[in-house]
PDB file of C-alpha atoms in Angstrom:
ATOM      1  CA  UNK A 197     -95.611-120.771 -94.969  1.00 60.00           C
ATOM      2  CA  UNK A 198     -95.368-123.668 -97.485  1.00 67.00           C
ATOM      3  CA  UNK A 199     -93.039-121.670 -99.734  1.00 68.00           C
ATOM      4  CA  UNK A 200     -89.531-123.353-100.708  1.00 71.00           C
ATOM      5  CA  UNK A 201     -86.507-122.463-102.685  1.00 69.00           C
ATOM      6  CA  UNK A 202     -85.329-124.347-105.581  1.00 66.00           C
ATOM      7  CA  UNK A 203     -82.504-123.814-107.643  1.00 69.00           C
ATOM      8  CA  UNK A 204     -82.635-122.584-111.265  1.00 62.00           C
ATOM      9  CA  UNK A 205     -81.885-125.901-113.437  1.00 62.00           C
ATOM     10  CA  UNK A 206     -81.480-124.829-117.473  1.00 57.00           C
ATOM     11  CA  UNK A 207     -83.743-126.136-119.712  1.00 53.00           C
ATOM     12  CA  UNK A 208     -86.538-126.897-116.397  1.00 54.00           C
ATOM     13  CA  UNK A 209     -89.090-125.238-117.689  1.00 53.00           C
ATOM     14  CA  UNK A 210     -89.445-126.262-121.055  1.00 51.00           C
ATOM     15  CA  UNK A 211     -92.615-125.550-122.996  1.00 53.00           C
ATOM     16  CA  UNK A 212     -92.446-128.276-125.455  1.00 58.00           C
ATOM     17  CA  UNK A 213     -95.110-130.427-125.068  1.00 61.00           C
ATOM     18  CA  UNK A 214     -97.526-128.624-123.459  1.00 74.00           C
ATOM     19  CA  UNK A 215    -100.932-127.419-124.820  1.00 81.00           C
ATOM     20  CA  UNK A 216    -101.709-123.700-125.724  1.00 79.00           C
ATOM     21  CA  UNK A 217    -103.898-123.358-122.851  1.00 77.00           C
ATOM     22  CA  UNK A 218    -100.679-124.255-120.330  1.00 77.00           C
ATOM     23  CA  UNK A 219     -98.647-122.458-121.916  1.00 77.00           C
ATOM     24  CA  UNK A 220    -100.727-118.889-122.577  1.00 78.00           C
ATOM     25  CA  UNK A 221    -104.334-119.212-120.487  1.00 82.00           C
ATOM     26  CA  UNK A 222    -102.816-117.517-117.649  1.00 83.00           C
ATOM     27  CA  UNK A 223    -102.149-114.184-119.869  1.00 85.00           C
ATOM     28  CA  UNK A 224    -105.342-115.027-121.892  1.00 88.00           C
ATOM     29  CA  UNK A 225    -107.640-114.972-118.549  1.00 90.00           C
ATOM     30  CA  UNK A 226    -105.961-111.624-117.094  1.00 90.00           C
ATOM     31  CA  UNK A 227    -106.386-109.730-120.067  1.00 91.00           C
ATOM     32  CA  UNK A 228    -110.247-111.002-120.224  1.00 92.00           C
ATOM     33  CA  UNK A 229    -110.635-109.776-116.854  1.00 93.00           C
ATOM     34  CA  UNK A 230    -109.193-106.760-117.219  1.00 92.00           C
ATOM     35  CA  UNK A 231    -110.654-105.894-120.598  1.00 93.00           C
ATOM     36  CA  UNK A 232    -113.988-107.159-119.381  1.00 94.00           C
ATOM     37  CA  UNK A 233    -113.424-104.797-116.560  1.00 92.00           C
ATOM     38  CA  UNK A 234    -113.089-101.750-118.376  1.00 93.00           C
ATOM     39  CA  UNK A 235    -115.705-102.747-120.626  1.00 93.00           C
ATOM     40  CA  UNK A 236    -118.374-103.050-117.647  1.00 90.00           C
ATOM     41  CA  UNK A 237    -117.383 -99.703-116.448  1.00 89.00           C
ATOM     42  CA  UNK A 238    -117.268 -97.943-119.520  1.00 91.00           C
ATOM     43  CA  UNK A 239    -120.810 -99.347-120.807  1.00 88.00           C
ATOM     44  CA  UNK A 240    -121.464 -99.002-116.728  1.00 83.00           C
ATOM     45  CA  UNK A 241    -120.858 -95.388-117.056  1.00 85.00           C
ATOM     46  CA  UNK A 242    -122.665 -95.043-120.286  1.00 87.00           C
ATOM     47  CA  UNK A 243    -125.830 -96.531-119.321  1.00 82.00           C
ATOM     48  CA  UNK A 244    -125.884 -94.536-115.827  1.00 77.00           C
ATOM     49  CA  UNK A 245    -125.280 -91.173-117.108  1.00 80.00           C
ATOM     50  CA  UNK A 246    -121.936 -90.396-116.026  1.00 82.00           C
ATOM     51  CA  UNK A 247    -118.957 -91.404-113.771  1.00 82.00           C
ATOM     52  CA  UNK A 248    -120.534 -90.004-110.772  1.00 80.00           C
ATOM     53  CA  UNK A 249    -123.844 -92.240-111.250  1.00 75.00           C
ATOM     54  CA  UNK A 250    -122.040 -95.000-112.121  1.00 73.00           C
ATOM     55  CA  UNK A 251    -119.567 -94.916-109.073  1.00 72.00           C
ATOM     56  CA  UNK A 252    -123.021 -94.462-106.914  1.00 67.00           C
ATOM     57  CA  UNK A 253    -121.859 -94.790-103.377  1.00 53.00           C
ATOM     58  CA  UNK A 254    -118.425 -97.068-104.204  1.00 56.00           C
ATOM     59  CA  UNK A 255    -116.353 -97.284-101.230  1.00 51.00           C
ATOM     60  CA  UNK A 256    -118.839 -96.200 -98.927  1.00 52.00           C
ATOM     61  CA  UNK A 257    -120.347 -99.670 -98.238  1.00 47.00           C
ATOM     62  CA  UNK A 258    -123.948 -99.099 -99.346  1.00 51.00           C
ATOM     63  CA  UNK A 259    -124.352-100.891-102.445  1.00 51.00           C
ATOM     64  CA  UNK A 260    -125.495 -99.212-105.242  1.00 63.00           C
ATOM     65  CA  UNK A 261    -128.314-100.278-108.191  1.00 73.00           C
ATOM     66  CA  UNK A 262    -126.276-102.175-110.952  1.00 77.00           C
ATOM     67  CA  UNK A 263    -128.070-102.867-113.809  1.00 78.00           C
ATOM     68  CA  UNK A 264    -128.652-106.662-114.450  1.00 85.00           C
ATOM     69  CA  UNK A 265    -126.211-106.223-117.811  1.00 84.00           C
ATOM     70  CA  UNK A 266    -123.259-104.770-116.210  1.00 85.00           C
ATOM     71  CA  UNK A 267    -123.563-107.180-113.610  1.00 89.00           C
ATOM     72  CA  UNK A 268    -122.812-109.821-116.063  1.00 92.00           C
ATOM     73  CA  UNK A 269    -120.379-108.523-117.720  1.00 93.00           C
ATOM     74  CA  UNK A 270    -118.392-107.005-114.187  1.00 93.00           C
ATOM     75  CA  UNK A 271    -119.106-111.396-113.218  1.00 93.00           C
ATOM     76  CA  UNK A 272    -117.944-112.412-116.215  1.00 95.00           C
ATOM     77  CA  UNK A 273    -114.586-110.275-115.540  1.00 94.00           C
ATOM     78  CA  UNK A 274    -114.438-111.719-111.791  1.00 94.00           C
ATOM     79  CA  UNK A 275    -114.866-115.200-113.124  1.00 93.00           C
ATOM     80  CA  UNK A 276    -112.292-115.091-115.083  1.00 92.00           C
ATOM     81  CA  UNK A 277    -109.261-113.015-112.682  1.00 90.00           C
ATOM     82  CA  UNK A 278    -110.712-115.816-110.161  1.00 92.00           C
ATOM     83  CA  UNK A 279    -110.148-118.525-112.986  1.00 91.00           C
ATOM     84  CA  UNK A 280    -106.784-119.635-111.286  1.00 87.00           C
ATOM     85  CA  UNK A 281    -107.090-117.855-107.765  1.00 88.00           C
ATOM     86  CA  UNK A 282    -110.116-119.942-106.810  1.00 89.00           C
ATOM     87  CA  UNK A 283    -108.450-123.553-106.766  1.00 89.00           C
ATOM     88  CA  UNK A 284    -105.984-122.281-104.337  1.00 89.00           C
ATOM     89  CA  UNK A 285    -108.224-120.370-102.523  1.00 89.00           C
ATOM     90  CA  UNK A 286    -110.641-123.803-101.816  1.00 91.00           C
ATOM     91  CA  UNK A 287    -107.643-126.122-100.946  1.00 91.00           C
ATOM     92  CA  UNK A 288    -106.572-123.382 -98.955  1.00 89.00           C
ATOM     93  CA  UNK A 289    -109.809-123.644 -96.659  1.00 90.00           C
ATOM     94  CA  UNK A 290    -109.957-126.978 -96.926  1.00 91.00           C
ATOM     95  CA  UNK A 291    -106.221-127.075 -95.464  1.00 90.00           C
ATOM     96  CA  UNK A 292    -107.389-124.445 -92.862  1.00 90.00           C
ATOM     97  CA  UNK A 293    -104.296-122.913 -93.602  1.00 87.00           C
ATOM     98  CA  UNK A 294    -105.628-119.369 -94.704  1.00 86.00           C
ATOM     99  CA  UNK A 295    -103.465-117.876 -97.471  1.00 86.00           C
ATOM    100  CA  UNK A 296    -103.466-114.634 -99.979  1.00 86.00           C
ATOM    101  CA  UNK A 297    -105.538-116.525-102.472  1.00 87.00           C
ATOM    102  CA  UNK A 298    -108.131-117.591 -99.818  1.00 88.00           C
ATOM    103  CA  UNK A 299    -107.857-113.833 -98.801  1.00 87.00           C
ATOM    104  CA  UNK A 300    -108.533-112.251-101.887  1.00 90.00           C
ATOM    105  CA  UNK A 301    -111.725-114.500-102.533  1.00 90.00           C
ATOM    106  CA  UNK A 302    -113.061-113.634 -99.521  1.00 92.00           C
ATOM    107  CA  UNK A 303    -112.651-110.153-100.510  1.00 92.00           C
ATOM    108  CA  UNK A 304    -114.157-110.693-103.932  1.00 93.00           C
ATOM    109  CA  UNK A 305    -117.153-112.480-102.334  1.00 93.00           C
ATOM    110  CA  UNK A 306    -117.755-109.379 -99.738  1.00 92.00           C
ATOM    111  CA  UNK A 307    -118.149-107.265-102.354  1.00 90.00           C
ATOM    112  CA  UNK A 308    -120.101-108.964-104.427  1.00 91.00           C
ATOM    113  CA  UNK A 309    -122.397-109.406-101.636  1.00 90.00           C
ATOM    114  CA  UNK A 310    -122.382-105.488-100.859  1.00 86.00           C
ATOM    115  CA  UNK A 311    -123.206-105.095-104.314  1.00 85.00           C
ATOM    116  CA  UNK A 312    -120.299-103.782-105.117  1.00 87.00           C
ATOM    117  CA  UNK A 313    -119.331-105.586-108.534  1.00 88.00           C
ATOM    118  CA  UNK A 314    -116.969-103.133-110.048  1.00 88.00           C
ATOM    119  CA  UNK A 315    -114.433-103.158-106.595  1.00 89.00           C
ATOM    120  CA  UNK A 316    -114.953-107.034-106.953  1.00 92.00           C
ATOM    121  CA  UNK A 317    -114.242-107.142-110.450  1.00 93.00           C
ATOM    122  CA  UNK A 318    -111.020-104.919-109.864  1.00 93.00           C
ATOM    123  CA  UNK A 319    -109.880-106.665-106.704  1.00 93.00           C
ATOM    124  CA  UNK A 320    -109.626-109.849-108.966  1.00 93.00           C
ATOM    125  CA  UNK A 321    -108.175-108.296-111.817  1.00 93.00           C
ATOM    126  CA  UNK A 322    -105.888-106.417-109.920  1.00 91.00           C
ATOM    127  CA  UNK A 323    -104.424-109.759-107.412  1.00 89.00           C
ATOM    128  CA  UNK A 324    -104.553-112.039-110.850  1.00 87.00           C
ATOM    129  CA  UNK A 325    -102.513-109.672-112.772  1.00 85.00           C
ATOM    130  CA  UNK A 326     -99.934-109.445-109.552  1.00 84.00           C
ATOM    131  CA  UNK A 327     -99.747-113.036-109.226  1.00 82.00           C
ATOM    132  CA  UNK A 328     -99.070-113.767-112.956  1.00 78.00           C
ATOM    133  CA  UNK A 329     -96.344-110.891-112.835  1.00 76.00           C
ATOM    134  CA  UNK A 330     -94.829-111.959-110.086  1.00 75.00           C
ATOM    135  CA  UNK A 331     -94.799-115.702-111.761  1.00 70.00           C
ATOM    136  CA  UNK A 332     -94.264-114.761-114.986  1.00 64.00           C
ATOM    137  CA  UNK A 333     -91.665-116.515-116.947  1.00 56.00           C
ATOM    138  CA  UNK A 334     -91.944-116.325-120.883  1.00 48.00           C
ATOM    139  CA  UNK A 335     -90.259-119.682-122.381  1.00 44.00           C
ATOM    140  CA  UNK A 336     -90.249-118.556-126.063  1.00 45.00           C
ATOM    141  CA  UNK A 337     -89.374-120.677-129.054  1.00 44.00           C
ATOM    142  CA  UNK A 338     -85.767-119.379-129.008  1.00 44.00           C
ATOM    143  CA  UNK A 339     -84.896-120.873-125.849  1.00 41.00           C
ATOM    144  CA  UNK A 340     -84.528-117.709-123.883  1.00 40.00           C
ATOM    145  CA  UNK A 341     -86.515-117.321-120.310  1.00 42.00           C
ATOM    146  CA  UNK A 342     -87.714-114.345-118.235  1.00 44.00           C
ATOM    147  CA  UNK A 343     -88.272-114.456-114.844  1.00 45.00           C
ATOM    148  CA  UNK A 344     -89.562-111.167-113.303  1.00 45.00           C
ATOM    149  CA  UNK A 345     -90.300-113.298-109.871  1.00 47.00           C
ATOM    150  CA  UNK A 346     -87.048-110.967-108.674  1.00 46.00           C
ATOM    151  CA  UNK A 347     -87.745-111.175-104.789  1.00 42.00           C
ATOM    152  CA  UNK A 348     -85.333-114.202-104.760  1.00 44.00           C
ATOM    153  CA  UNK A 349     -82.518-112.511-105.650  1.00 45.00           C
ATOM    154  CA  UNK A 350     -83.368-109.759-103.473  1.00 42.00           C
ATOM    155  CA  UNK A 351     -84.012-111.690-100.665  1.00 40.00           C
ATOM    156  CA  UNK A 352     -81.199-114.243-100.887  1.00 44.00           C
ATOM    157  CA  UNK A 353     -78.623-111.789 -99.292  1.00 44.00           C
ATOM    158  CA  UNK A 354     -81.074-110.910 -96.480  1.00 42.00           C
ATOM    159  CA  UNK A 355     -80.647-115.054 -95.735  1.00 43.00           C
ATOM    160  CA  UNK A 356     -77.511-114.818 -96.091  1.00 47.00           C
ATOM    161  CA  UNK A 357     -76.743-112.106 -93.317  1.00 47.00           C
ATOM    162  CA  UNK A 358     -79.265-113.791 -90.906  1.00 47.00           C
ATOM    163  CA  UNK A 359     -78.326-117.514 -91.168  1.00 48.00           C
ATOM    164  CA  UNK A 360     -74.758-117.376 -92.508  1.00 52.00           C
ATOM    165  CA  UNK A 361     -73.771-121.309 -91.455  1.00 54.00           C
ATOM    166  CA  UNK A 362     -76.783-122.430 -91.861  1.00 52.00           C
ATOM    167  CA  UNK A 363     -77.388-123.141 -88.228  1.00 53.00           C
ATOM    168  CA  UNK A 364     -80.869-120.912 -87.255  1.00 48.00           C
ATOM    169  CA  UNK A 365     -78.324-117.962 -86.052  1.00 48.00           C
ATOM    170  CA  UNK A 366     -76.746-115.061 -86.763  1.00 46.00           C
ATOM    171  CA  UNK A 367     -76.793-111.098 -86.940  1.00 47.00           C
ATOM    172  CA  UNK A 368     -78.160-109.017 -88.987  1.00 43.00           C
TER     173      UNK A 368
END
């Protein structure tokens, strides 16, 4: 599935020397989506009437009038949860090895095109702010890391039990 294991080396992931944009544009494009995404809805809500006009027909497939504003501001949101997702998603196709990213665009796109823009806008808020919590490893200037990525741990004992020589056998 192209995923590999590497051990944790102190010191690896050392921010020094990289820009502000490496170091903090991940967190800086998640909270624009999301806070463009409540923004659209809010102003979305205001400018319809109430929640029920502004939800229209959401969920139901039939797309809905969106006004031309919150359209840009629900794009602006998508553009940026898709700010990172997108690359992956394109090498992804152009691999044709289909993956979550590719997934999740596909979704966003389908949505868009039912005219759907506030389920697009939270589909990529919602798988951006997943995949920078699950990668999310804060490097601050007192040397100390945080890595919430916990599966590995959790699954490292499941390996264990399965393939415990190494060998492609064992029992559960």
């Amino acid at each position: 599935a192209g995923l590999r294991a590497e051990p944790w080396q102190e010191g690896r992931h050392d921010a020094r020397g990289e820009t502000l944009w490496e170091r903090h544009g991940r967190v800086v494009m998640t909270a624009a989506s999301g806070g463009l995404l409540a923004t659209g809805f809010l102003l979305h809500v205001a400018l319809a009437g109430g929640l029920r006009e502004a939800l229209g027909t959401e969920g139901l497939g039939a797309g809905h009038d969106v006004p031309l504003a919150m359209q840009l501001v629900y794009g602006a949101g998508i553009l940026a949860g898709v700010w990172f997702v997108a690359p992956k998603a394109w090498f992804s196709a152009k691999r044709r090895q289909p993956d979550m990213n590719l997934l999740m665009s596909m979704a966003v796109m389908g949505a868009i095109g039912l005219g759907e823009w506030f389920e697009a806008a939270t589909v990529s808020f919602l798988f951006d702010g997943v995949t920078f919590a699950y990668n999310f490893e804060d490097t601050s200037a007192a040397g100390w890391a945080v890595n919430v990525g916990g599966s590995d741990n959790a699954t490292s004992g499941i390996w264990t039990r399965v393939n415990p020589n190494g060998t492609g056998g064992g029992n559960v």
